[in-house]
CSV table of C-alpha atoms and ligand atoms in Angstrom, one decimal:
chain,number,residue,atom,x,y,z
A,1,UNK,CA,143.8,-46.1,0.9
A,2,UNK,CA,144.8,-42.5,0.1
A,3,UNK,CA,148.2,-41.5,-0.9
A,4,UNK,CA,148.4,-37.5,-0.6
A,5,UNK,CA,150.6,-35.3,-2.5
A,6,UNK,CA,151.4,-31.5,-2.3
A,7,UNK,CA,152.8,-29.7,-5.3
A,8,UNK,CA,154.3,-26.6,-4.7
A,9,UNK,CA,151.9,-25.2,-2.6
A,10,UNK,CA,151.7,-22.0,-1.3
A,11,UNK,CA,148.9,-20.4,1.2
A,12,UNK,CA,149.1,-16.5,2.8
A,13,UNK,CA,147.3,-14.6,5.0
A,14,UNK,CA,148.0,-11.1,4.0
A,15,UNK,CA,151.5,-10.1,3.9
A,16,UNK,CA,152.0,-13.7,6.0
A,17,UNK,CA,153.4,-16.6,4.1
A,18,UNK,CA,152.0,-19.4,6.3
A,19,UNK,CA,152.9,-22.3,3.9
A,20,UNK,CA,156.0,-21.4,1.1
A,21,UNK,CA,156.1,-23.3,-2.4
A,22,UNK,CA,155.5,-26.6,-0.1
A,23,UNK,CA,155.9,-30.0,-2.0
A,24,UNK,CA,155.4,-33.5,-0.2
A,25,UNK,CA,154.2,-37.0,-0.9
A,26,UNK,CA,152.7,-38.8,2.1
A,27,UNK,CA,152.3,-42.7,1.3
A,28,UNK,CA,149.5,-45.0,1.3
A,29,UNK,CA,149.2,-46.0,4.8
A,30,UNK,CA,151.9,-43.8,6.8
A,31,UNK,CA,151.5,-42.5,9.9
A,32,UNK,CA,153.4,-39.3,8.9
A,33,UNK,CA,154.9,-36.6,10.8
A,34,UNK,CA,155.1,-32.3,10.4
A,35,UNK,CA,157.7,-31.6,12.8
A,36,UNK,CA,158.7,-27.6,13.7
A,37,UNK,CA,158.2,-24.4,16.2
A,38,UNK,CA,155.4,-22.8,16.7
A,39,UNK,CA,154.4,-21.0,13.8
A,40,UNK,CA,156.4,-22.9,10.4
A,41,UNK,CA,153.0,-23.4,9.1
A,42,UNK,CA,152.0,-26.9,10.5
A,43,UNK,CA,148.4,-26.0,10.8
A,44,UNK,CA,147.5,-24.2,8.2
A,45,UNK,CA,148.8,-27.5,6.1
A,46,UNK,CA,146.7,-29.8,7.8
A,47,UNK,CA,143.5,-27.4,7.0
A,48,UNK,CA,144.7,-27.3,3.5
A,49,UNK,CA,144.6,-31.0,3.5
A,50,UNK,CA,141.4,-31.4,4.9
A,51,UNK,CA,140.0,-28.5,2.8
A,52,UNK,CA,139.5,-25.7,5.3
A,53,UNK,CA,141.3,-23.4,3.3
A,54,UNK,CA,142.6,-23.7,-0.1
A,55,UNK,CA,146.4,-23.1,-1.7
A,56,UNK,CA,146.8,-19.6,-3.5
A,57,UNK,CA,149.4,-21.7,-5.4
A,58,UNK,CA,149.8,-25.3,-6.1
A,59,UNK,CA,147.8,-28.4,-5.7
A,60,UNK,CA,147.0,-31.1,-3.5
A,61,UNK,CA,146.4,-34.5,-4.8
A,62,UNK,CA,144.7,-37.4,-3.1
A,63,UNK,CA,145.4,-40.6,-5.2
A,64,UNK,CA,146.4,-39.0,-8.0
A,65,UNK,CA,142.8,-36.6,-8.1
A,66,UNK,CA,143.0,-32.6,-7.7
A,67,UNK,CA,141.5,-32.0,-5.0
A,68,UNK,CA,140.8,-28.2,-5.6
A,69,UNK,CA,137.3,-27.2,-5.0
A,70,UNK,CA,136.4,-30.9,-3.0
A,71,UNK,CA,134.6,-29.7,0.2
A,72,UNK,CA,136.2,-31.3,3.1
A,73,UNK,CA,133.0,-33.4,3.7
A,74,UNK,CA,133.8,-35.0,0.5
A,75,UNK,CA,137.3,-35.3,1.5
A,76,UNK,CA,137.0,-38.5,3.8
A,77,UNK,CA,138.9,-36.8,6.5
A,78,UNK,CA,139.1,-36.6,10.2
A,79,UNK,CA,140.1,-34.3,12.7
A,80,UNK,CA,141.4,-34.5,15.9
A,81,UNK,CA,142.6,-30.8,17.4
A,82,UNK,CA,144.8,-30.9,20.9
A,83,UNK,CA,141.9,-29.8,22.5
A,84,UNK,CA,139.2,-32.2,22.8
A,85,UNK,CA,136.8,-30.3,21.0
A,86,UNK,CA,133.6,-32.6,22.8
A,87,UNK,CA,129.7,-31.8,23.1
A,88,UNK,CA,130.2,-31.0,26.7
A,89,UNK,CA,126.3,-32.6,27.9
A,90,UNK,CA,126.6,-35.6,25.4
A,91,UNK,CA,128.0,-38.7,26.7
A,92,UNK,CA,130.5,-41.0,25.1
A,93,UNK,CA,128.2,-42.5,22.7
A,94,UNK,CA,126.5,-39.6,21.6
A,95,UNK,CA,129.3,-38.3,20.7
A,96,UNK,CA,131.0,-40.9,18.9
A,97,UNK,CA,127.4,-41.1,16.9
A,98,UNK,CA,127.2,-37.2,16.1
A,99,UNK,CA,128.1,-37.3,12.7
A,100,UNK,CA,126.9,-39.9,10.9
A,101,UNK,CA,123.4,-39.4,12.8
A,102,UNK,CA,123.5,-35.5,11.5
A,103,UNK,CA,123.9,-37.2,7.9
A,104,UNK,CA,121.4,-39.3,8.3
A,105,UNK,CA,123.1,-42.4,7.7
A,106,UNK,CA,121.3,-45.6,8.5
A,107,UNK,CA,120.8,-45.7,12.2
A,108,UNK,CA,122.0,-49.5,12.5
A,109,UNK,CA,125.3,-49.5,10.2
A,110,UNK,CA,126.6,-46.1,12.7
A,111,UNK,CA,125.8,-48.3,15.8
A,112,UNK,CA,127.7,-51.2,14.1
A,113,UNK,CA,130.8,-48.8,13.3
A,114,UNK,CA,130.5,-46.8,16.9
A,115,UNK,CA,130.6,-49.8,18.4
A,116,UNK,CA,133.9,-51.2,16.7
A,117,UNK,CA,135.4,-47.8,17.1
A,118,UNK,CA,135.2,-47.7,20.8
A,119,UNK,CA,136.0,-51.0,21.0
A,120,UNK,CA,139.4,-49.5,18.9
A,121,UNK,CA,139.8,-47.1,21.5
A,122,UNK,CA,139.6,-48.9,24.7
A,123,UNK,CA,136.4,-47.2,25.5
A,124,UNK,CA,133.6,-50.1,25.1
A,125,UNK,CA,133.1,-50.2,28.4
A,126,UNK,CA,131.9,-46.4,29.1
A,127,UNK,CA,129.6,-45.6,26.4
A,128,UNK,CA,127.7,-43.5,28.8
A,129,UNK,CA,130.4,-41.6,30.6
A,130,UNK,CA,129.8,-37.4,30.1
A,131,UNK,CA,133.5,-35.9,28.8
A,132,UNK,CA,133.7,-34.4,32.0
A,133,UNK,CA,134.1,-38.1,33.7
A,134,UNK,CA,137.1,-38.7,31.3
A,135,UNK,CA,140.3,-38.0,31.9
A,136,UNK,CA,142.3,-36.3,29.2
A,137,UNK,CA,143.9,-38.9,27.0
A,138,UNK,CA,140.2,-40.9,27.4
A,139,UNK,CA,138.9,-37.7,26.2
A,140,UNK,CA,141.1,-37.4,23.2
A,141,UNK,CA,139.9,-41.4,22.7
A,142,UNK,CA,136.6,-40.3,22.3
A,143,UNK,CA,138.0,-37.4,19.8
A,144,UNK,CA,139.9,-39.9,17.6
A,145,UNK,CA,136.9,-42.5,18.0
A,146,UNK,CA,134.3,-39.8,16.3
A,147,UNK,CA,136.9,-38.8,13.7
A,148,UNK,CA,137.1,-42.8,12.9
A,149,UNK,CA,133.1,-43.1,12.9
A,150,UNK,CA,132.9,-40.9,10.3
A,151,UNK,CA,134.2,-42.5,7.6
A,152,UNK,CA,137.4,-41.0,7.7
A,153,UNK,CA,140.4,-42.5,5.6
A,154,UNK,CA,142.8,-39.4,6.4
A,155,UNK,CA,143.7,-39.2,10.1
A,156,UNK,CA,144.4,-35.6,10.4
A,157,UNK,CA,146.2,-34.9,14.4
A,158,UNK,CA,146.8,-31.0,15.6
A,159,UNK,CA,148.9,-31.8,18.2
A,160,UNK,CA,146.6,-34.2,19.6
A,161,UNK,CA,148.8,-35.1,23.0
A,162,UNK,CA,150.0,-31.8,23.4
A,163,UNK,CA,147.7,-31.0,26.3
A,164,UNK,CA,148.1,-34.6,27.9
A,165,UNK,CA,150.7,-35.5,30.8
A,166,UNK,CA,154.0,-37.1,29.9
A,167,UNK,CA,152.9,-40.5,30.8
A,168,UNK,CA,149.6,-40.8,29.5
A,169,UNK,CA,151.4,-39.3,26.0
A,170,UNK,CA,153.5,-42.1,25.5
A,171,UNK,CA,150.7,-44.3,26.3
A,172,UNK,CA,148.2,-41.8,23.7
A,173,UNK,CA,151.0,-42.0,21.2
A,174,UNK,CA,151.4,-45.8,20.8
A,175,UNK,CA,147.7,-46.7,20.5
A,176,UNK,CA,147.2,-43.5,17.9
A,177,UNK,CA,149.8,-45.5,16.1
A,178,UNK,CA,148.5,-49.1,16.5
A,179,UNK,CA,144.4,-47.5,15.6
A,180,UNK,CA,146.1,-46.0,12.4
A,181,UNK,CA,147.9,-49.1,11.4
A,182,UNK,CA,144.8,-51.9,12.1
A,183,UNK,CA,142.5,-49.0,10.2
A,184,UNK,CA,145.1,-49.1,6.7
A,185,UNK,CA,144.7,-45.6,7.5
A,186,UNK,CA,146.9,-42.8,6.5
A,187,UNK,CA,147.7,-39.9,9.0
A,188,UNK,CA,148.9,-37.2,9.2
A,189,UNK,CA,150.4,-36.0,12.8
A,190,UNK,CA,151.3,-32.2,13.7
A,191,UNK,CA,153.6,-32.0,16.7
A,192,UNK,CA,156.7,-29.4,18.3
A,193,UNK,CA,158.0,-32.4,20.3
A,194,UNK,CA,161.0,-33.9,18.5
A,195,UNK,CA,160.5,-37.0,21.0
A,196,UNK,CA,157.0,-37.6,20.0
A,197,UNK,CA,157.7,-37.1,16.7
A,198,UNK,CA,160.4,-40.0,16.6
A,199,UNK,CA,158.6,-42.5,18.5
A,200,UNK,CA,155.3,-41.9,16.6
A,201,UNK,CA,156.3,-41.5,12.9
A,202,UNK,CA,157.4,-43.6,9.9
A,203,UNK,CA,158.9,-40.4,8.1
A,204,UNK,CA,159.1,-37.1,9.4
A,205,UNK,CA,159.1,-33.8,7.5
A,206,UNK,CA,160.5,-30.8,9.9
A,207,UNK,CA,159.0,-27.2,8.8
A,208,UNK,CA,160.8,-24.5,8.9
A,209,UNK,CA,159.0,-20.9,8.3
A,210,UNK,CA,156.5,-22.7,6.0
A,211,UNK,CA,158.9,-25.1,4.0
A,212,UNK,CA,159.7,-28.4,4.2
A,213,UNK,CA,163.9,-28.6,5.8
A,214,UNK,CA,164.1,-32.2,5.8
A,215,UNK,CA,162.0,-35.6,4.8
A,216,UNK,CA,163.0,-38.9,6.1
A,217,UNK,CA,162.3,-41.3,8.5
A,218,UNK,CA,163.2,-40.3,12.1
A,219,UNK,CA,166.6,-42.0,12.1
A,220,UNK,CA,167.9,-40.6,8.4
A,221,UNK,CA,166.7,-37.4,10.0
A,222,UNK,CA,168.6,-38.0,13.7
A,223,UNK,CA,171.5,-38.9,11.8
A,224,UNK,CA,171.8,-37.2,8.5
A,225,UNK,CA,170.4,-33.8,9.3
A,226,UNK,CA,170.6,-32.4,6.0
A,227,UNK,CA,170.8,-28.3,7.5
A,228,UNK,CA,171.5,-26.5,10.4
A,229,UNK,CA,168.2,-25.8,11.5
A,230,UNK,CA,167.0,-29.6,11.4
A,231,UNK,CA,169.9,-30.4,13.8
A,232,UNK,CA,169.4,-27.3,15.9
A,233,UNK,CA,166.2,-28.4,16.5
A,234,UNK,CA,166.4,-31.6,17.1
A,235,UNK,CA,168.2,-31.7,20.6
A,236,UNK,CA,171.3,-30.1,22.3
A,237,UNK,CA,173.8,-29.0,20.2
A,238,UNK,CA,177.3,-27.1,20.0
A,239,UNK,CA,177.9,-24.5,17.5
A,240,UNK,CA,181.3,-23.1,16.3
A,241,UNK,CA,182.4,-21.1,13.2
A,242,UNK,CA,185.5,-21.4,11.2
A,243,UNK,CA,187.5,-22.4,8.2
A,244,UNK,CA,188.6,-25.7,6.2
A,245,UNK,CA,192.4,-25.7,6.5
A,246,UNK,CA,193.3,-29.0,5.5
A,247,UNK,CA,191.1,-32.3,3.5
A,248,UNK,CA,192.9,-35.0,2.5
A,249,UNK,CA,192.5,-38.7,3.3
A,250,UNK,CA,188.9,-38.7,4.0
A,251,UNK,CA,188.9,-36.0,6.6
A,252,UNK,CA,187.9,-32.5,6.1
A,253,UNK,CA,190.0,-30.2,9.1
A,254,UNK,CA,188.2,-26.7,10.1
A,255,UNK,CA,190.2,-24.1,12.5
A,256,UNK,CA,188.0,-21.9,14.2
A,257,UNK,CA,189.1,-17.4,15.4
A,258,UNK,CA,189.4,-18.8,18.7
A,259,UNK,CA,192.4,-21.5,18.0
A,260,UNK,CA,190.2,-24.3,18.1
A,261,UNK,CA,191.0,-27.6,15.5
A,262,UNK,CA,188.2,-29.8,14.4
A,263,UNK,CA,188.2,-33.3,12.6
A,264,UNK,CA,184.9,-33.9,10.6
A,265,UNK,CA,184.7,-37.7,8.7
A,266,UNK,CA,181.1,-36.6,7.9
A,267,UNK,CA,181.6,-34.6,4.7
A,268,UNK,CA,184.7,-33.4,2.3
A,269,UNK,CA,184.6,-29.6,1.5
A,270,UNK,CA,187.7,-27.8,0.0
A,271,UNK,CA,190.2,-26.0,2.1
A,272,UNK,CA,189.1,-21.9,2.4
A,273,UNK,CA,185.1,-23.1,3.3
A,274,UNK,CA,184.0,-21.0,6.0
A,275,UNK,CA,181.5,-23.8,8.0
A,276,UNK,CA,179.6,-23.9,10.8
A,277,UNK,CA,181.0,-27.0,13.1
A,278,UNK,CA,178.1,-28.8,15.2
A,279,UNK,CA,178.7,-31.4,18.0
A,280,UNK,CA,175.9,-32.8,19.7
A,281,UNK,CA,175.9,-32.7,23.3
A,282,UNK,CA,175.1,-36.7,23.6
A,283,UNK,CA,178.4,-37.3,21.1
A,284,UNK,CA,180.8,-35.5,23.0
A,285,UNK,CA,182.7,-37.3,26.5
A,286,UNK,CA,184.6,-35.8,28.6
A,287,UNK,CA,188.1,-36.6,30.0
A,288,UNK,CA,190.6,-36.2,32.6
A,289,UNK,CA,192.4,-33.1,30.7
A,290,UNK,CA,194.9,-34.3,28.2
A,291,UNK,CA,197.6,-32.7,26.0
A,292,UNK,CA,195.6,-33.5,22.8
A,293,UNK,CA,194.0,-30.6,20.8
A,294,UNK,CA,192.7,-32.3,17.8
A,295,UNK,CA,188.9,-32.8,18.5
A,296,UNK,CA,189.7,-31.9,22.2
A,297,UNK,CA,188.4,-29.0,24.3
A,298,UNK,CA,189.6,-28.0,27.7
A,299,UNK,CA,187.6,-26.3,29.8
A,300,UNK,CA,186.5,-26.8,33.6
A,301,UNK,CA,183.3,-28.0,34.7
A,302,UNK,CA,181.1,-25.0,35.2
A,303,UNK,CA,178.0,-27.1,36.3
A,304,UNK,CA,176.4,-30.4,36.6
A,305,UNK,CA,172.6,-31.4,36.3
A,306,UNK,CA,170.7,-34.5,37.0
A,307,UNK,CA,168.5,-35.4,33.9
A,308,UNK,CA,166.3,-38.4,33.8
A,309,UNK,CA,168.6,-41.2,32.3
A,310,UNK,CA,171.8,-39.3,31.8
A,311,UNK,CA,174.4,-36.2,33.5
A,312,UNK,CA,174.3,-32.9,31.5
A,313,UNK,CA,177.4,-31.1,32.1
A,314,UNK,CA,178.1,-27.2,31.1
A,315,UNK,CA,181.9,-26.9,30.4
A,316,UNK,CA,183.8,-23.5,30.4
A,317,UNK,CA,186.2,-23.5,27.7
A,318,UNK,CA,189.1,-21.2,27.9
A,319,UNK,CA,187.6,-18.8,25.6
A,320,UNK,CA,184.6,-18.7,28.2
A,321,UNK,CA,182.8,-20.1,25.7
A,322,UNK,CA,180.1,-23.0,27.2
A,323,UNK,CA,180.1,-26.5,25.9
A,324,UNK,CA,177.3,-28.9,26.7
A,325,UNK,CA,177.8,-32.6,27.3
A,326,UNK,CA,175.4,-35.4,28.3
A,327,UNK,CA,176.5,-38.7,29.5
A,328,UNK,CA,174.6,-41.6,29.7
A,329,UNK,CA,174.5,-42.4,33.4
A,330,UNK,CA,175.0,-45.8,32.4
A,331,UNK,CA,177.9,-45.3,30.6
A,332,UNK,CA,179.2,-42.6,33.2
A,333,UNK,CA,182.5,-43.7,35.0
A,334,UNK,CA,182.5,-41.6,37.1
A,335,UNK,CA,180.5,-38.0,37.9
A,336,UNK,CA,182.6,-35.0,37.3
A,337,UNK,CA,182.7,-32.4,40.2
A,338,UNK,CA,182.2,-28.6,39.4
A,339,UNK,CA,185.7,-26.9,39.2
A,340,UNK,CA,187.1,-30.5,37.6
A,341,UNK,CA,189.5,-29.0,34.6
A,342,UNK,CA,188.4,-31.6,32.2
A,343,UNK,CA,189.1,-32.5,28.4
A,344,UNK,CA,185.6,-32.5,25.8
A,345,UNK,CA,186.1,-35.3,23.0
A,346,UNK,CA,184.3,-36.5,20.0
A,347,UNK,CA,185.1,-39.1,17.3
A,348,UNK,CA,185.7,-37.4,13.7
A,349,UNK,CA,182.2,-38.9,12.6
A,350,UNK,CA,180.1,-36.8,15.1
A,351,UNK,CA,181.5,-33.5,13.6
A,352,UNK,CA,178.5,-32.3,11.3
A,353,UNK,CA,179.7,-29.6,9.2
A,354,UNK,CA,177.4,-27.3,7.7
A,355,UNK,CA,178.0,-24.3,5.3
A,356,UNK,CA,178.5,-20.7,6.4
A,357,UNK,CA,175.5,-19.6,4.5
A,358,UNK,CA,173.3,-22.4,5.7
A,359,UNK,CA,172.6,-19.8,8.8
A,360,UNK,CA,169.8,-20.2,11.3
B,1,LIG,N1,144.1,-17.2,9.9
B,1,LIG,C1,145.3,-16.6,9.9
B,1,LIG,N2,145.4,-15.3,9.7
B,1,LIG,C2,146.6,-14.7,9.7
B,1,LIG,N3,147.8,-15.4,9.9
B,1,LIG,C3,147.7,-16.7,10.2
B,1,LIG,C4,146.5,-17.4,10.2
B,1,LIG,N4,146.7,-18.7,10.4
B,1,LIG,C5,148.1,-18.8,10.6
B,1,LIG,N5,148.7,-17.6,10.4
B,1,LIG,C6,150.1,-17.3,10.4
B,1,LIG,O1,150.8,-18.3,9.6
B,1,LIG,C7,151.9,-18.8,10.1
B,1,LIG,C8,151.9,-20.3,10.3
B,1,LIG,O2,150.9,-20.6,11.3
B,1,LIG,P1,150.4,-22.1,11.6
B,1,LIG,O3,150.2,-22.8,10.4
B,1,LIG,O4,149.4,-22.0,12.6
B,1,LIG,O5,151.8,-22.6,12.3
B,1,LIG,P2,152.0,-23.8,13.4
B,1,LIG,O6,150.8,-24.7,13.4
B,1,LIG,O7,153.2,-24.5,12.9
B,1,LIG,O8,152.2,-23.2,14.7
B,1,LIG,C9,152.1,-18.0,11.4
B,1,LIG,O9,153.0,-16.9,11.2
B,1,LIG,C10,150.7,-17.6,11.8
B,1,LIG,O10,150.7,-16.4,12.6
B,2,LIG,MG1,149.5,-25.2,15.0
């Protein structure tokens, strides 16, 4: 039932700093999230976790205990890598069995546990199926199943569906989630998608060039990102520059070079901030074009894309700036045609506001 804790850790390879002054507390039973690009350290903090490599600075605690100088087979964790990482001429069950039959561990107790493991992964029935049989997400079953039969408290995922097709992820995602839940397991998820990451998790931490940007649970973090980067990374967004002119009654007013007025409810900062100003494309709507300026754009339609579930429209704005807007198509009035001079609006509460120096 192991609660983990970083403290200020800190790992490099050479002049690389993979994982900066990193602290985090994952709970007792969390199916927990590292969210961020390629290359903000996601990996080399799971192998820290699981012992592969060790902190140059800081410590990791498991339940309160150092873990410092524990090998990773005394660690109680398990593995599963996005690829599937198999013994190729074993079948199912061998596989499933490898470990605890290279420890020697009593021959009937690992059939006992194999068994309910498989069972756990929806592979009872194929015990003698070669990897090659499988297809990818039974594959990664099989993966998750031999991580399990070892003993493993500490579900440890690199990536694990990123090599799956979108369908069978979703499907991957929700049983890695029900597994880790039946088990009282804690885990630990790496993952770039921010999809995945929200429908998986029950708190997120997005990475950012080896420190942690953000901790919360995937809605705090959808709608409280805390910096520019977090939001950035999160979806479609629009990004201006400018300075607080105005903040009184609740509402903090920005100007931007190009003439532009903006209405933020989010946050008060004093008048002669420079900010960033962020609107995300599925907050803004677009109009019919109207006289308004306050938290109004004009611009003509520019182009129009089909997504799956909603219309993303690029807008020209009269500075030839672009400004991206997705509408629900169920929400969608009407479709705007390319050419269309329209009006972009958003309610004071979807404009984040960020400082200057918070900078990508
Ligand atoms: N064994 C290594 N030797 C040198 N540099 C490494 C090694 N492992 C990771 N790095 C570097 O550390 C940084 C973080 O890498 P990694 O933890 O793999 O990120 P992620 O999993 O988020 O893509 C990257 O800049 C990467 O190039
Ligand atoms: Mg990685």
């Amino acid at each position: 039932m192991p609660e983990i804790r970083l403290e200020g850790v800190t790992k490099r390879f050479g002049e690389v700093v993979a994982v900066r002054d990193l602290s985090l507390e994952i709970r007792d039973g969390e199916y927990f999230t590292l969210l961020g690009p390629i290359g903000s350290g996601k990996t080399t903090t799971l192998m820290l976790i699981a012992g592969l490599l060790e902190p140059d600075e800081g410590e990791i605690y498991f339940d309160g205990r150092p873990m410092r100088g524990v090998p990773p087979e005394d660690r109680r964790v398990g593995f599963v890598f996005e690829t599937f990482a198999l013994f190729p001429h074993y079948n199912v069950w061998e596989n499933v069995c490898y470990g605890p039959r290279v420890r020697g561990e009593d021959p009937e107790a690992t059939r006992k546990v194999a068994e309910e493991m498989l069972e756990m992964v929806l592979l009872e029935d194929r015990p003698d199926a070669l990897p090659d049989e499988l297809s990818g997400g039974m594959k990664q079953r099989v993966a998750l199943a031999r991580a399990l039969t070892s003993g493993a408290r500490i579900l440890l995922l690199d990536e694990p569906l990123g090599a799956l097709d979108a369908k069978i992820r979703t499907a991957l995602a929700h049983d890695l989630r029900r597994i880790v839940k039946d088990l009282g397991l804690t885990a630990i998820h790496v993952t770039n998608s921010v999809e995945e990451a929200m429908t998986i998790s029950d708190r997120i931490a997005v990475l950012h060039r080896g420190s942690v940007e953000q901790v919360g649970t995937p809605r705090e973090v959808y709608e409280n990102p805390r910096t520019l980067f977090v939001m950035d990374f999160m979806g479609d967004i629009n990004l201006f520059s400018g300075e607080v002119t105005r903040a009184d009654g609740g509402f903090t007013e920005v100007t931007t070079p190009e003439g532009f007025t903006f209405r933020s409810s989010r946050r008060t900062m004093p008048p002669g901030s420079e900010v960033h100003v962020v609107v995300r494309a599925e907050d803004a709507d677009i109009l019919p074009r109207t006289e308004e300026t306050v938290n109004n754009l004009h611009g003509i339609v520019k182009e129009k894309m089909f997504l799956l579930g909603f219309m993303e429209y690029l807008i020209e704005l009269e500075t030839k700036q672009e400004f991206i807007v997705e509408v629900p198509l169920m929400m969608s009035e009407r479709i705007w045609e390319v050419g269309e001079a329209v009006s972009i609006t958003f309610a004071p509460e979807k404009v984040y506001l960020f400082e200057k120096e918070e900078s990508l």
